CSV table of C-alpha atoms in Angstrom, one decimal:
chain,number,residue,atom,x,y,z
A,28,MET,CA,20.3,-13.7,-21.1
A,29,ASN,CA,18.9,-14.5,-24.5
A,30,LEU,CA,17.8,-11.5,-26.4
A,31,ASP,CA,15.9,-13.4,-29.1
A,32,VAL,CA,13.8,-15.1,-26.4
A,33,MET,CA,13.0,-11.7,-24.9
A,34,ILE,CA,12.0,-10.3,-28.3
A,35,SER,CA,9.7,-13.2,-29.0
A,36,TYR,CA,8.0,-12.6,-25.6
A,37,LEU,CA,7.4,-8.9,-26.3
A,38,PRO,CA,3.9,-9.2,-27.9
A,39,LEU,CA,2.7,-11.2,-24.9
A,40,TYR,CA,4.0,-8.6,-22.4
A,41,ARG,CA,2.6,-5.8,-24.5
A,42,ASP,CA,-0.9,-7.3,-24.4
A,43,ALA,CA,-0.6,-7.8,-20.7
A,44,LEU,CA,0.6,-4.2,-20.2
A,45,PHE,CA,-2.6,-3.0,-22.0
A,46,LEU,CA,-4.8,-5.1,-19.9
A,47,THR,CA,-3.1,-4.1,-16.6
A,48,MET,CA,-3.3,-0.4,-17.6
A,49,ARG,CA,-6.9,-0.7,-18.6
A,50,VAL,CA,-8.0,-2.4,-15.4
A,51,GLY,CA,-5.6,-0.3,-13.3
A,52,TRP,CA,-6.8,3.1,-14.5
A,53,LYS,CA,-10.4,2.2,-14.5
A,54,GLY,CA,-9.9,1.2,-10.9
A,55,VAL,CA,-8.2,4.5,-10.2
A,56,ALA,CA,-11.1,6.4,-11.8
A,57,ILE,CA,-13.6,4.5,-9.6
A,58,ALA,CA,-11.5,5.2,-6.6
A,59,VAL,CA,-11.3,8.9,-7.2
A,60,LEU,CA,-15.1,9.1,-7.7
A,61,ILE,CA,-15.8,7.1,-4.5
A,62,GLY,CA,-13.2,9.3,-2.7
A,63,LEU,CA,-14.8,12.6,-3.7
A,64,ILE,CA,-18.3,11.4,-2.7
A,65,GLY,CA,-17.1,9.8,0.5
A,66,SER,CA,-15.0,12.7,1.7
A,67,ALA,CA,-17.8,15.1,1.1
A,68,ILE,CA,-20.2,12.9,3.1
A,69,ILE,CA,-17.8,12.7,6.0
A,70,HIS,CA,-16.7,16.4,5.9
A,71,PHE,CA,-20.3,17.7,5.9
A,72,GLU,CA,-21.3,15.2,8.5
A,73,ILE,CA,-24.3,13.8,6.6
A,74,PRO,CA,-26.3,11.7,9.1
A,75,ILE,CA,-26.2,7.9,8.8
A,76,ALA,CA,-24.3,8.0,5.5
A,77,ARG,CA,-21.2,9.2,7.3
A,78,TYR,CA,-21.2,6.1,9.6
A,79,ILE,CA,-21.5,3.8,6.5
A,80,VAL,CA,-18.7,5.6,4.8
A,81,SER,CA,-16.4,5.5,7.8
A,82,ALA,CA,-17.1,1.8,8.4
A,83,TYR,CA,-16.3,1.2,4.7
A,84,THR,CA,-13.0,3.0,4.8
A,85,GLN,CA,-11.9,1.3,8.0
A,86,LEU,CA,-12.8,-2.1,6.6
A,87,PHE,CA,-11.0,-1.7,3.3
A,88,ARG,CA,-8.0,0.2,4.6
A,89,ASN,CA,-7.3,-2.6,7.2
A,90,THR,CA,-7.4,-5.6,4.9
A,91,PRO,CA,-5.1,-6.6,2.0
A,92,LEU,CA,-6.3,-6.3,-1.6
A,93,LEU,CA,-5.5,-10.0,-2.1
A,94,VAL,CA,-8.1,-11.0,0.6
A,95,GLN,CA,-10.6,-8.5,-0.8
A,96,LEU,CA,-10.2,-9.9,-4.3
A,97,PHE,CA,-10.5,-13.5,-3.1
A,98,PHE,CA,-13.7,-12.6,-1.3
A,99,ILE,CA,-15.2,-10.9,-4.3
A,100,TYR,CA,-14.1,-13.5,-6.8
A,101,PHE,CA,-14.4,-16.8,-4.9
A,102,ALA,CA,-16.9,-16.1,-2.0
A,103,LEU,CA,-19.5,-13.8,-3.5
A,104,PRO,CA,-20.5,-16.3,-6.3
A,105,LYS,CA,-21.7,-18.6,-3.4
A,106,ILE,CA,-24.4,-16.1,-2.6
A,107,GLY,CA,-25.3,-15.6,-6.2
A,108,ILE,CA,-23.1,-12.7,-7.2
A,109,CYS,CA,-20.9,-13.8,-10.1
A,110,VAL,CA,-18.4,-11.4,-11.7
A,111,SER,CA,-15.8,-11.9,-14.4
A,112,PRO,CA,-12.1,-11.6,-13.4
A,113,GLU,CA,-11.8,-8.2,-15.1
A,114,VAL,CA,-14.9,-6.7,-13.3
A,115,CYS,CA,-13.6,-8.2,-10.1
A,116,GLY,CA,-10.2,-6.6,-10.5
A,117,THR,CA,-11.6,-3.2,-11.5
A,118,TRP,CA,-14.0,-3.0,-8.6
A,119,GLY,CA,-11.7,-4.6,-6.1
A,120,LEU,CA,-9.1,-2.0,-6.9
A,121,GLY,CA,-11.8,0.8,-7.0
A,122,LEU,CA,-13.2,-0.1,-3.6
A,123,LEU,CA,-9.7,-0.4,-2.0
A,124,GLY,CA,-8.6,2.9,-3.6
A,125,GLY,CA,-11.9,4.6,-2.7
A,126,ALA,CA,-11.2,4.0,1.0
A,127,TYR,CA,-7.7,5.6,0.6
A,128,MET,CA,-8.9,8.4,-1.6
A,129,THR,CA,-11.7,9.3,0.9
A,130,GLU,CA,-9.1,9.7,3.6
A,131,THR,CA,-6.9,11.8,1.4
A,132,PHE,CA,-9.6,14.2,0.2
A,133,ARG,CA,-11.1,14.4,3.6
A,134,SER,CA,-7.8,15.6,5.2
A,135,GLY,CA,-7.5,18.0,2.2
A,136,LEU,CA,-10.9,19.5,3.1
A,137,ASP,CA,-10.2,19.5,6.8
A,138,ASN,CA,-6.9,21.4,6.3
A,139,ILE,CA,-8.7,24.5,5.0
A,140,PRO,CA,-8.8,27.0,7.8
A,141,LYS,CA,-12.3,28.0,8.9
A,142,ILE,CA,-11.4,31.6,8.2
A,143,GLN,CA,-11.5,30.8,4.4
A,144,PHE,CA,-15.1,29.9,4.7
A,145,GLU,CA,-15.9,32.9,6.8
A,146,SER,CA,-14.1,35.4,4.5
A,147,ALA,CA,-15.8,34.0,1.5
A,148,GLU,CA,-19.1,34.5,3.1
A,149,SER,CA,-18.3,38.0,4.3
A,150,LEU,CA,-17.5,38.9,0.7
A,151,GLY,CA,-21.0,38.0,-0.2
A,152,MET,CA,-20.3,34.8,-2.1
A,153,SER,CA,-23.0,32.2,-2.5
A,154,ARG,CA,-22.4,28.6,-1.3
A,155,SER,CA,-21.6,27.4,-4.8
A,156,GLN,CA,-19.3,30.3,-5.5
A,157,MET,CA,-17.5,29.7,-2.3
A,158,PHE,CA,-16.9,26.1,-3.3
A,159,ARG,CA,-16.0,26.9,-6.9
A,160,TYR,CA,-13.5,29.7,-6.2
A,161,VAL,CA,-12.3,29.3,-2.7
A,162,ILE,CA,-12.6,25.8,-1.2
A,163,LEU,CA,-12.1,23.4,-4.0
A,164,PRO,CA,-8.9,24.9,-5.5
A,165,GLN,CA,-7.3,24.8,-2.0
A,166,ALA,CA,-8.6,21.3,-1.2
A,167,VAL,CA,-7.4,19.9,-4.5
A,168,ALA,CA,-3.9,21.5,-4.1
A,169,SER,CA,-3.4,20.1,-0.6
A,170,SER,CA,-4.6,16.6,-1.6
A,171,ILE,CA,-2.4,16.2,-4.7
A,172,PRO,CA,0.6,14.7,-3.0
A,173,GLY,CA,-1.6,12.1,-1.3
A,174,LEU,CA,-3.5,11.5,-4.6
A,175,VAL,CA,-0.3,10.9,-6.5
A,176,ALA,CA,0.9,8.4,-3.9
A,177,ASN,CA,-2.4,6.6,-3.9
A,178,VAL,CA,-2.4,6.3,-7.7
A,179,ILE,CA,1.1,4.8,-7.7
A,180,PHE,CA,0.1,2.5,-4.9
A,181,LEU,CA,-3.0,1.3,-6.7
A,182,LEU,CA,-1.3,0.7,-10.0
A,183,LYS,CA,1.3,-1.3,-8.1
A,184,GLU,CA,-1.3,-3.3,-6.4
A,185,THR,CA,-2.6,-4.5,-9.8
A,186,SER,CA,0.2,-7.1,-9.5
A,187,VAL,CA,-2.1,-9.3,-7.4
A,188,PHE,CA,-4.6,-9.6,-10.2
A,189,SER,CA,-2.8,-12.7,-11.4
A,190,THR,CA,-4.3,-14.6,-8.5
A,191,ILE,CA,-7.8,-14.3,-9.9
A,192,SER,CA,-6.6,-15.4,-13.3
A,193,LEU,CA,-6.5,-12.0,-14.9
A,194,MET,CA,-3.8,-12.1,-17.6
A,195,ASP,CA,-1.8,-9.1,-16.3
A,196,LEU,CA,2.0,-8.6,-16.4
A,197,MET,CA,2.6,-10.8,-13.3
A,198,PHE,CA,0.4,-13.6,-14.7
A,199,THR,CA,2.2,-13.5,-18.0
A,200,ALA,CA,5.7,-13.7,-16.4
A,201,LYS,CA,4.6,-16.5,-14.1
A,202,ASP,CA,3.1,-18.4,-16.9
A,203,LEU,CA,6.1,-18.1,-19.2
A,204,ILE,CA,8.5,-19.0,-16.4
A,205,GLY,CA,6.4,-22.1,-15.8
A,206,MET,CA,6.3,-23.1,-19.4
A,207,TYR,CA,9.8,-22.4,-20.7
A,208,ALA,CA,11.9,-21.8,-17.6
A,209,LYS,CA,13.5,-18.7,-19.0
A,210,THR,CA,13.4,-17.2,-15.5
A,211,ILE,CA,15.9,-14.3,-15.9
A,212,GLU,CA,14.5,-13.1,-19.3
A,213,CYS,CA,11.0,-13.1,-18.0
A,214,LEU,CA,11.8,-11.2,-14.8
A,215,VAL,CA,13.9,-8.6,-16.7
A,216,LEU,CA,11.0,-8.0,-19.1
A,217,LEU,CA,8.6,-7.8,-16.1
A,218,VAL,CA,10.7,-5.1,-14.5
A,219,ILE,CA,11.0,-3.2,-17.8
A,220,PHE,CA,7.2,-3.3,-18.3
A,221,TYR,CA,6.4,-2.1,-14.8
A,222,LEU,CA,8.9,0.7,-15.3
A,223,ILE,CA,7.1,1.7,-18.6
A,224,MET,CA,3.8,1.7,-16.7
A,225,LEU,CA,4.8,3.5,-13.5
A,226,LEU,CA,7.9,5.6,-14.1
A,227,PRO,CA,5.9,8.3,-16.2
A,228,VAL,CA,3.3,8.4,-13.4
A,229,SER,CA,6.0,8.9,-10.8
A,230,VAL,CA,7.8,11.6,-12.7
A,231,LEU,CA,4.6,13.5,-13.7
A,232,GLY,CA,3.4,13.3,-10.1
A,233,ASP,CA,6.6,14.9,-8.9
A,234,LEU,CA,6.3,17.7,-11.4
A,235,LEU,CA,2.7,18.3,-10.4
A,236,GLU,CA,3.5,18.4,-6.7
A,237,ARG,CA,6.3,20.9,-7.3
A,238,ARG,CA,4.0,23.2,-9.3
A,239,LEU,CA,1.3,23.1,-6.7
A,240,ARG,CA,3.7,23.8,-3.9
A,241,HIS,CA,4.5,27.0,-5.7
A,242,ALA,CA,0.8,27.8,-6.2
A,243,GLU,CA,0.2,27.4,-2.5
A,244,PHE,CA,2.6,30.1,-1.5
A,245,GLY,CA,1.4,32.4,-4.3
A,246,ASP,CA,4.5,32.8,-6.3
B,8,MET,CA,-25.7,-20.6,8.1
B,9,GLN,CA,-24.9,-24.2,7.4
B,10,ASN,CA,-24.9,-23.8,3.6
B,11,LEU,CA,-22.5,-20.8,3.8
B,12,GLY,CA,-19.8,-23.0,5.2
B,13,ILE,CA,-19.4,-21.5,8.7
B,14,ASP,CA,-19.7,-25.1,10.0
B,15,VAL,CA,-16.5,-26.1,8.1
B,16,LEU,CA,-14.6,-23.7,10.3
B,17,PHE,CA,-15.3,-25.7,13.4
B,18,LYS,CA,-14.7,-29.1,11.9
B,19,GLY,CA,-11.6,-30.7,13.3
B,20,THR,CA,-8.7,-28.3,13.7
B,21,ASN,CA,-9.6,-26.0,10.9
B,22,PHE,CA,-9.9,-22.8,12.9
B,23,VAL,CA,-6.6,-23.4,14.7
B,24,ARG,CA,-5.0,-24.1,11.3
B,25,LEU,CA,-6.3,-20.8,10.0
B,26,LEU,CA,-4.9,-19.0,13.1
B,27,SER,CA,-1.5,-20.6,12.7
B,28,GLY,CA,-1.5,-19.6,9.1
B,29,LEU,CA,-2.2,-16.0,10.2
B,30,TRP,CA,0.7,-16.3,12.7
B,31,VAL,CA,3.1,-17.2,9.8
B,32,ALA,CA,2.1,-13.9,8.1
B,33,VAL,CA,2.3,-11.9,11.3
B,34,ARG,CA,5.7,-13.4,12.2
B,35,ILE,CA,7.2,-12.5,8.8
B,36,SER,CA,5.9,-9.0,9.1
B,37,LEU,CA,7.1,-8.5,12.7
B,38,ILE,CA,10.6,-9.6,11.9
B,39,SER,CA,10.6,-7.4,8.8
B,40,VAL,CA,9.3,-4.4,10.7
B,41,ILE,CA,12.0,-4.8,13.4
B,42,ILE,CA,14.7,-4.9,10.8
B,43,SER,CA,13.1,-2.0,8.9
B,44,ILE,CA,12.9,0.2,12.0
B,45,VAL,CA,16.5,-0.4,13.1
B,46,LEU,CA,18.1,0.0,9.7
B,47,GLY,CA,15.6,2.6,8.7
B,48,LEU,CA,16.8,4.9,11.5
B,49,VAL,CA,20.3,4.6,10.2
B,50,VAL,CA,19.3,5.1,6.5
B,51,GLY,CA,17.1,8.0,7.4
B,52,ALA,CA,19.9,9.8,9.2
B,53,LEU,CA,22.2,9.1,6.2
B,54,MET,CA,19.6,10.5,3.9
B,55,THR,CA,19.8,14.0,5.4
B,56,SER,CA,23.5,14.1,4.6
B,57,LYS,CA,24.7,16.5,2.0
B,58,ASN,CA,26.9,14.0,0.2
B,59,ARG,CA,26.0,14.0,-3.5
B,60,ILE,CA,26.8,10.3,-4.2
B,61,LEU,CA,24.8,9.2,-1.2
B,62,LYS,CA,21.9,11.4,-2.3
B,63,VAL,CA,21.8,9.9,-5.7
B,64,ILE,CA,22.0,6.3,-4.4
B,65,PHE,CA,19.2,6.9,-1.9
B,66,ARG,CA,17.1,8.6,-4.6
B,67,ILE,CA,17.4,5.6,-6.8
B,68,TYR,CA,16.7,3.2,-3.9
B,69,LEU,CA,13.5,5.1,-2.9
B,70,GLU,CA,12.3,5.3,-6.5
B,71,ILE,CA,12.8,1.5,-7.0
B,72,VAL,CA,10.8,0.8,-3.9
B,73,ARG,CA,8.2,3.3,-4.8
B,74,ILE,CA,7.4,2.0,-8.3
B,75,MET,CA,8.2,-1.8,-8.2
B,76,PRO,CA,5.4,-3.9,-6.9
B,77,GLN,CA,6.5,-6.0,-3.9
B,78,MET,CA,5.3,-9.1,-5.7
B,79,VAL,CA,7.9,-8.4,-8.5
B,80,LEU,CA,10.6,-8.0,-5.9
B,81,LEU,CA,9.6,-11.2,-4.3
B,82,PHE,CA,9.8,-13.0,-7.6
B,83,ILE,CA,13.2,-11.5,-8.4
B,84,VAL,CA,14.6,-12.6,-5.1
B,85,TYR,CA,13.0,-16.0,-4.8
B,86,PHE,CA,13.1,-17.1,-8.4
B,87,GLY,CA,15.7,-14.7,-10.0
B,88,THR,CA,18.6,-14.6,-7.6
B,89,THR,CA,18.4,-18.3,-6.9
B,90,ARG,CA,18.8,-18.9,-10.6
B,91,VAL,CA,21.6,-16.4,-11.2
B,92,PHE,CA,23.7,-17.2,-8.1
B,93,GLY,CA,22.6,-20.8,-7.7
B,94,TRP,CA,22.0,-20.5,-4.0
B,95,ASN,CA,19.2,-22.1,-2.1
B,96,LEU,CA,17.0,-19.4,-0.5
B,97,GLU,CA,14.1,-20.4,1.7
B,98,ALA,CA,10.8,-18.8,0.8
B,99,GLU,CA,10.4,-17.2,4.3
B,100,VAL,CA,14.0,-15.8,4.2
B,101,SER,CA,13.4,-14.2,0.8
B,102,ALA,CA,10.1,-12.8,2.0
B,103,ILE,CA,11.8,-11.2,5.0
B,104,LEU,CA,14.6,-9.9,2.7
B,105,VAL,CA,12.1,-8.2,0.3
B,106,PHE,CA,9.8,-6.7,3.0
B,107,SER,CA,12.8,-5.4,4.9
B,108,PHE,CA,14.2,-3.9,1.7
B,109,TRP,CA,10.9,-2.2,1.2
B,110,GLY,CA,10.4,-1.3,4.9
B,111,ILE,CA,13.9,0.2,5.3
B,112,ALA,CA,13.1,2.6,2.4
B,113,GLU,CA,9.8,3.6,3.9
B,114,MET,CA,11.1,4.0,7.4
B,115,GLY,CA,14.2,5.9,6.2
B,116,ASP,CA,12.0,8.3,4.3
B,117,LEU,CA,9.8,8.8,7.4
B,118,VAL,CA,12.9,9.4,9.6
B,119,ARG,CA,14.3,11.9,7.1
B,120,GLY,CA,11.0,13.7,7.0
B,121,ALA,CA,10.9,13.8,10.8
B,122,LEU,CA,14.5,15.0,11.1
B,123,ILE,CA,14.1,17.9,8.6
B,124,SER,CA,10.8,18.9,10.1
B,125,ILE,CA,12.4,19.9,13.4
B,126,PRO,CA,12.6,23.7,13.2
B,127,LYS,CA,16.1,25.2,13.0
B,128,ILE,CA,15.3,27.3,16.1
B,129,GLN,CA,15.5,24.1,18.2
B,130,TYR,CA,19.1,23.6,17.2
B,131,GLU,CA,19.9,27.3,17.7
B,132,SER,CA,18.3,27.5,21.1
B,133,ALA,CA,20.1,24.3,22.3
B,134,MET,CA,23.3,25.8,21.1
B,135,ALA,CA,22.6,29.1,22.9
B,136,LEU,CA,22.1,27.1,26.1
B,137,GLY,CA,25.7,25.9,25.6
B,138,MET,CA,24.9,22.3,24.6
B,139,ASP,CA,27.4,20.5,22.4
B,140,GLY,CA,26.5,18.5,19.3
B,141,LYS,CA,26.0,15.2,21.1
B,142,GLN,CA,23.8,16.8,23.8
B,143,ILE,CA,21.7,18.6,21.2
B,144,TYR,CA,20.9,15.2,19.6
B,145,TYR,CA,20.3,13.3,22.7
B,146,HIS,CA,18.2,15.8,24.7
B,147,VAL,CA,16.5,18.0,22.1
B,148,ILE,CA,16.3,16.5,18.6
B,149,LEU,CA,15.9,12.8,19.2
B,150,PRO,CA,13.0,13.0,21.7
B,151,GLN,CA,11.0,15.2,19.3
B,152,THR,CA,11.8,13.0,16.3
B,153,ILE,CA,10.9,9.8,18.1
B,154,ARG,CA,7.6,11.3,19.1
B,155,ARG,CA,6.8,12.1,15.5
B,156,LEU,CA,8.0,8.7,14.3
B,157,ILE,CA,6.2,6.3,16.7
B,158,PRO,CA,2.7,6.7,15.2
B,159,LEU,CA,4.1,6.5,11.6
B,160,SER,CA,6.1,3.4,12.4
B,161,ILE,CA,3.0,1.7,14.0
B,162,ASN,CA,1.3,2.5,10.7
B,163,LEU,CA,4.1,0.7,8.9
B,164,ILE,CA,3.3,-2.5,10.9
B,165,THR,CA,-0.2,-2.6,9.6
B,166,ARG,CA,1.0,-2.0,6.0
B,167,MET,CA,3.6,-4.7,6.5
B,168,ILE,CA,0.9,-7.2,7.7
B,169,LYS,CA,-1.3,-6.4,4.8
B,170,THR,CA,1.6,-6.8,2.3
B,171,THR,CA,2.7,-10.2,3.7
B,172,SER,CA,-0.5,-11.7,2.2
B,173,LEU,CA,1.5,-11.8,-1.0
B,174,VAL,CA,3.9,-14.5,0.3
B,175,MET,CA,1.4,-17.2,-0.7
B,176,MET,CA,2.6,-16.5,-4.2
B,177,ILE,CA,6.1,-17.9,-3.4
B,178,GLY,CA,4.7,-21.0,-1.8
B,179,ILE,CA,4.6,-20.0,1.9
B,180,VAL,CA,1.6,-21.6,3.6
B,181,GLU,CA,-0.1,-18.7,5.3
B,182,VAL,CA,-3.7,-17.9,6.2
B,183,LEU,CA,-4.9,-17.5,2.6
B,184,LYS,CA,-3.3,-20.8,1.5
B,185,VAL,CA,-4.7,-22.6,4.5
B,186,ALA,CA,-8.1,-21.2,3.7
B,187,GLN,CA,-7.8,-22.5,0.1
B,188,GLN,CA,-6.7,-25.9,1.4
B,189,ILE,CA,-9.7,-26.1,3.8
B,190,ILE,CA,-12.1,-25.1,1.0
B,191,GLU,CA,-10.6,-27.7,-1.3
B,192,ALA,CA,-10.7,-30.5,1.3
B,193,ASN,CA,-14.4,-29.8,2.0
B,194,ARG,CA,-15.5,-29.2,-1.6
B,195,ARG,CA,-18.0,-32.1,-1.6
B,196,SER,CA,-19.4,-32.0,1.9
B,197,SER,CA,-19.8,-28.2,1.9
B,198,PRO,CA,-19.6,-26.6,-1.6
B,199,ASN,CA,-20.2,-23.1,-0.3
B,200,ALA,CA,-17.4,-23.1,2.2
B,201,ALA,CA,-15.5,-20.5,0.1
B,202,PHE,CA,-17.9,-17.9,1.4
B,203,GLY,CA,-17.6,-18.6,5.1
B,204,ILE,CA,-13.9,-19.3,5.1
B,205,PHE,CA,-12.9,-16.2,3.1
B,206,ALA,CA,-15.2,-14.0,5.1
B,207,VAL,CA,-13.5,-15.2,8.2
B,208,VAL,CA,-10.0,-14.5,6.7
B,209,PHE,CA,-11.2,-11.0,5.8
B,210,LEU,CA,-12.4,-10.5,9.3
B,211,LEU,CA,-9.2,-11.9,10.9
B,212,TYR,CA,-7.0,-9.4,8.9
B,213,PHE,CA,-9.3,-6.6,9.9
B,214,LEU,CA,-9.3,-7.6,13.6
B,215,ILE,CA,-5.5,-7.5,13.5
B,216,CYS,CA,-4.9,-4.3,11.6
B,217,TRP,CA,-7.7,-2.2,12.8
B,218,PRO,CA,-6.6,-1.9,16.5
B,219,ILE,CA,-3.1,-1.1,15.4
B,220,SER,CA,-4.1,1.6,13.0
B,221,LYS,CA,-6.5,3.1,15.6
B,222,LEU,CA,-3.6,3.2,18.0
B,223,SER,CA,-1.4,5.0,15.5
B,224,VAL,CA,-4.2,7.6,14.9
B,225,TYR,CA,-4.7,8.1,18.6
B,226,LEU,CA,-1.0,8.6,19.3
B,227,GLU,CA,-0.7,11.0,16.4
B,228,LYS,CA,-3.5,13.1,17.7
B,229,ARG,CA,-2.2,13.0,21.2
B,230,TRP,CA,1.3,14.0,20.5
B,231,SER,CA,0.8,16.5,17.7
């Protein structure tokens, strides 16, 4: 391994890391938003919309992100919808994640016993109070483990962006290997940069989960 | 629909080629799933052990699998190890190695979860009935664990199939690569083929994974 080579590559990897993080976290934000709306639609059995949402989740949960991205990036322009690689990556990730988040939040909502709704009502709470103080805190707490797992999964999935010529970490590594054939150095840097991106999320996620598990049992 | 390239699909052997590409992806995932399930059972049982060293090793293993993208692992095995050790690894073999490495961790974690979720009272009741250690495992613990595991491992199959779409990145000609080849070959006669062909690939993946995940949900509901 040649350290000088690795140091000279650092700026390239740093730029790629920023791009990957930007697209990745934007995608996660879209996913959470879609998930919240989607899970509410399914949980409250809103007519027609619930069928659309469940068809969407089935479709996106049962196909690979790579295929979704290829469809958005290469196929949609043929019917007049052109998007830049970055927009394609962000929305591809957002739509994939939205389907997973919908499932996670929905099971969070479904896990709340009926008696919680009834007790809140019998205490004279209004519908919005019930949600604000009784339902949401519990639903959020029970969805956190799934949420953390989904966030890590989505950030990992960003590695396929290189196929739609988005200059992310994977693309940079592949490009450098192709140009200078310093395979080992490039791969070591790739691993280090993915660790920088994902290890903090994993550790923080674990801490959050542990805290919430305590909150659930009330001590 | 002519201008959206559906016609290209039925030109020559294009559709058959697509299907055989899909079979390559499915074959790799099935082999990896079988390896993962068999070794995952062993690893999962080992994970419940109280040995500190084992615990640390498995913790690191799980964490690597959890945060390293499969694509990175593929690159390390296919381009990295071949460079370091100078051996000649076939793309398909390295794909199976990587997906098994990932699958064993996932399966092991599921097995561990299923094993520790069996209530203590089950062990105690079996003991009270005069069963010995072996009998407790065979007649009480294993049937319950397997019941919990089957839906989860079926789910692992769909995830494996979805993940194998990455193998085109190390040069394996699977369904996406075939799709690209077909589109390239018909670029002049049918410039919009990308839409039709990629839509079909999208649908093919869905048609394979959807029934499997339905089955897993159904079994989970029925046996819970």
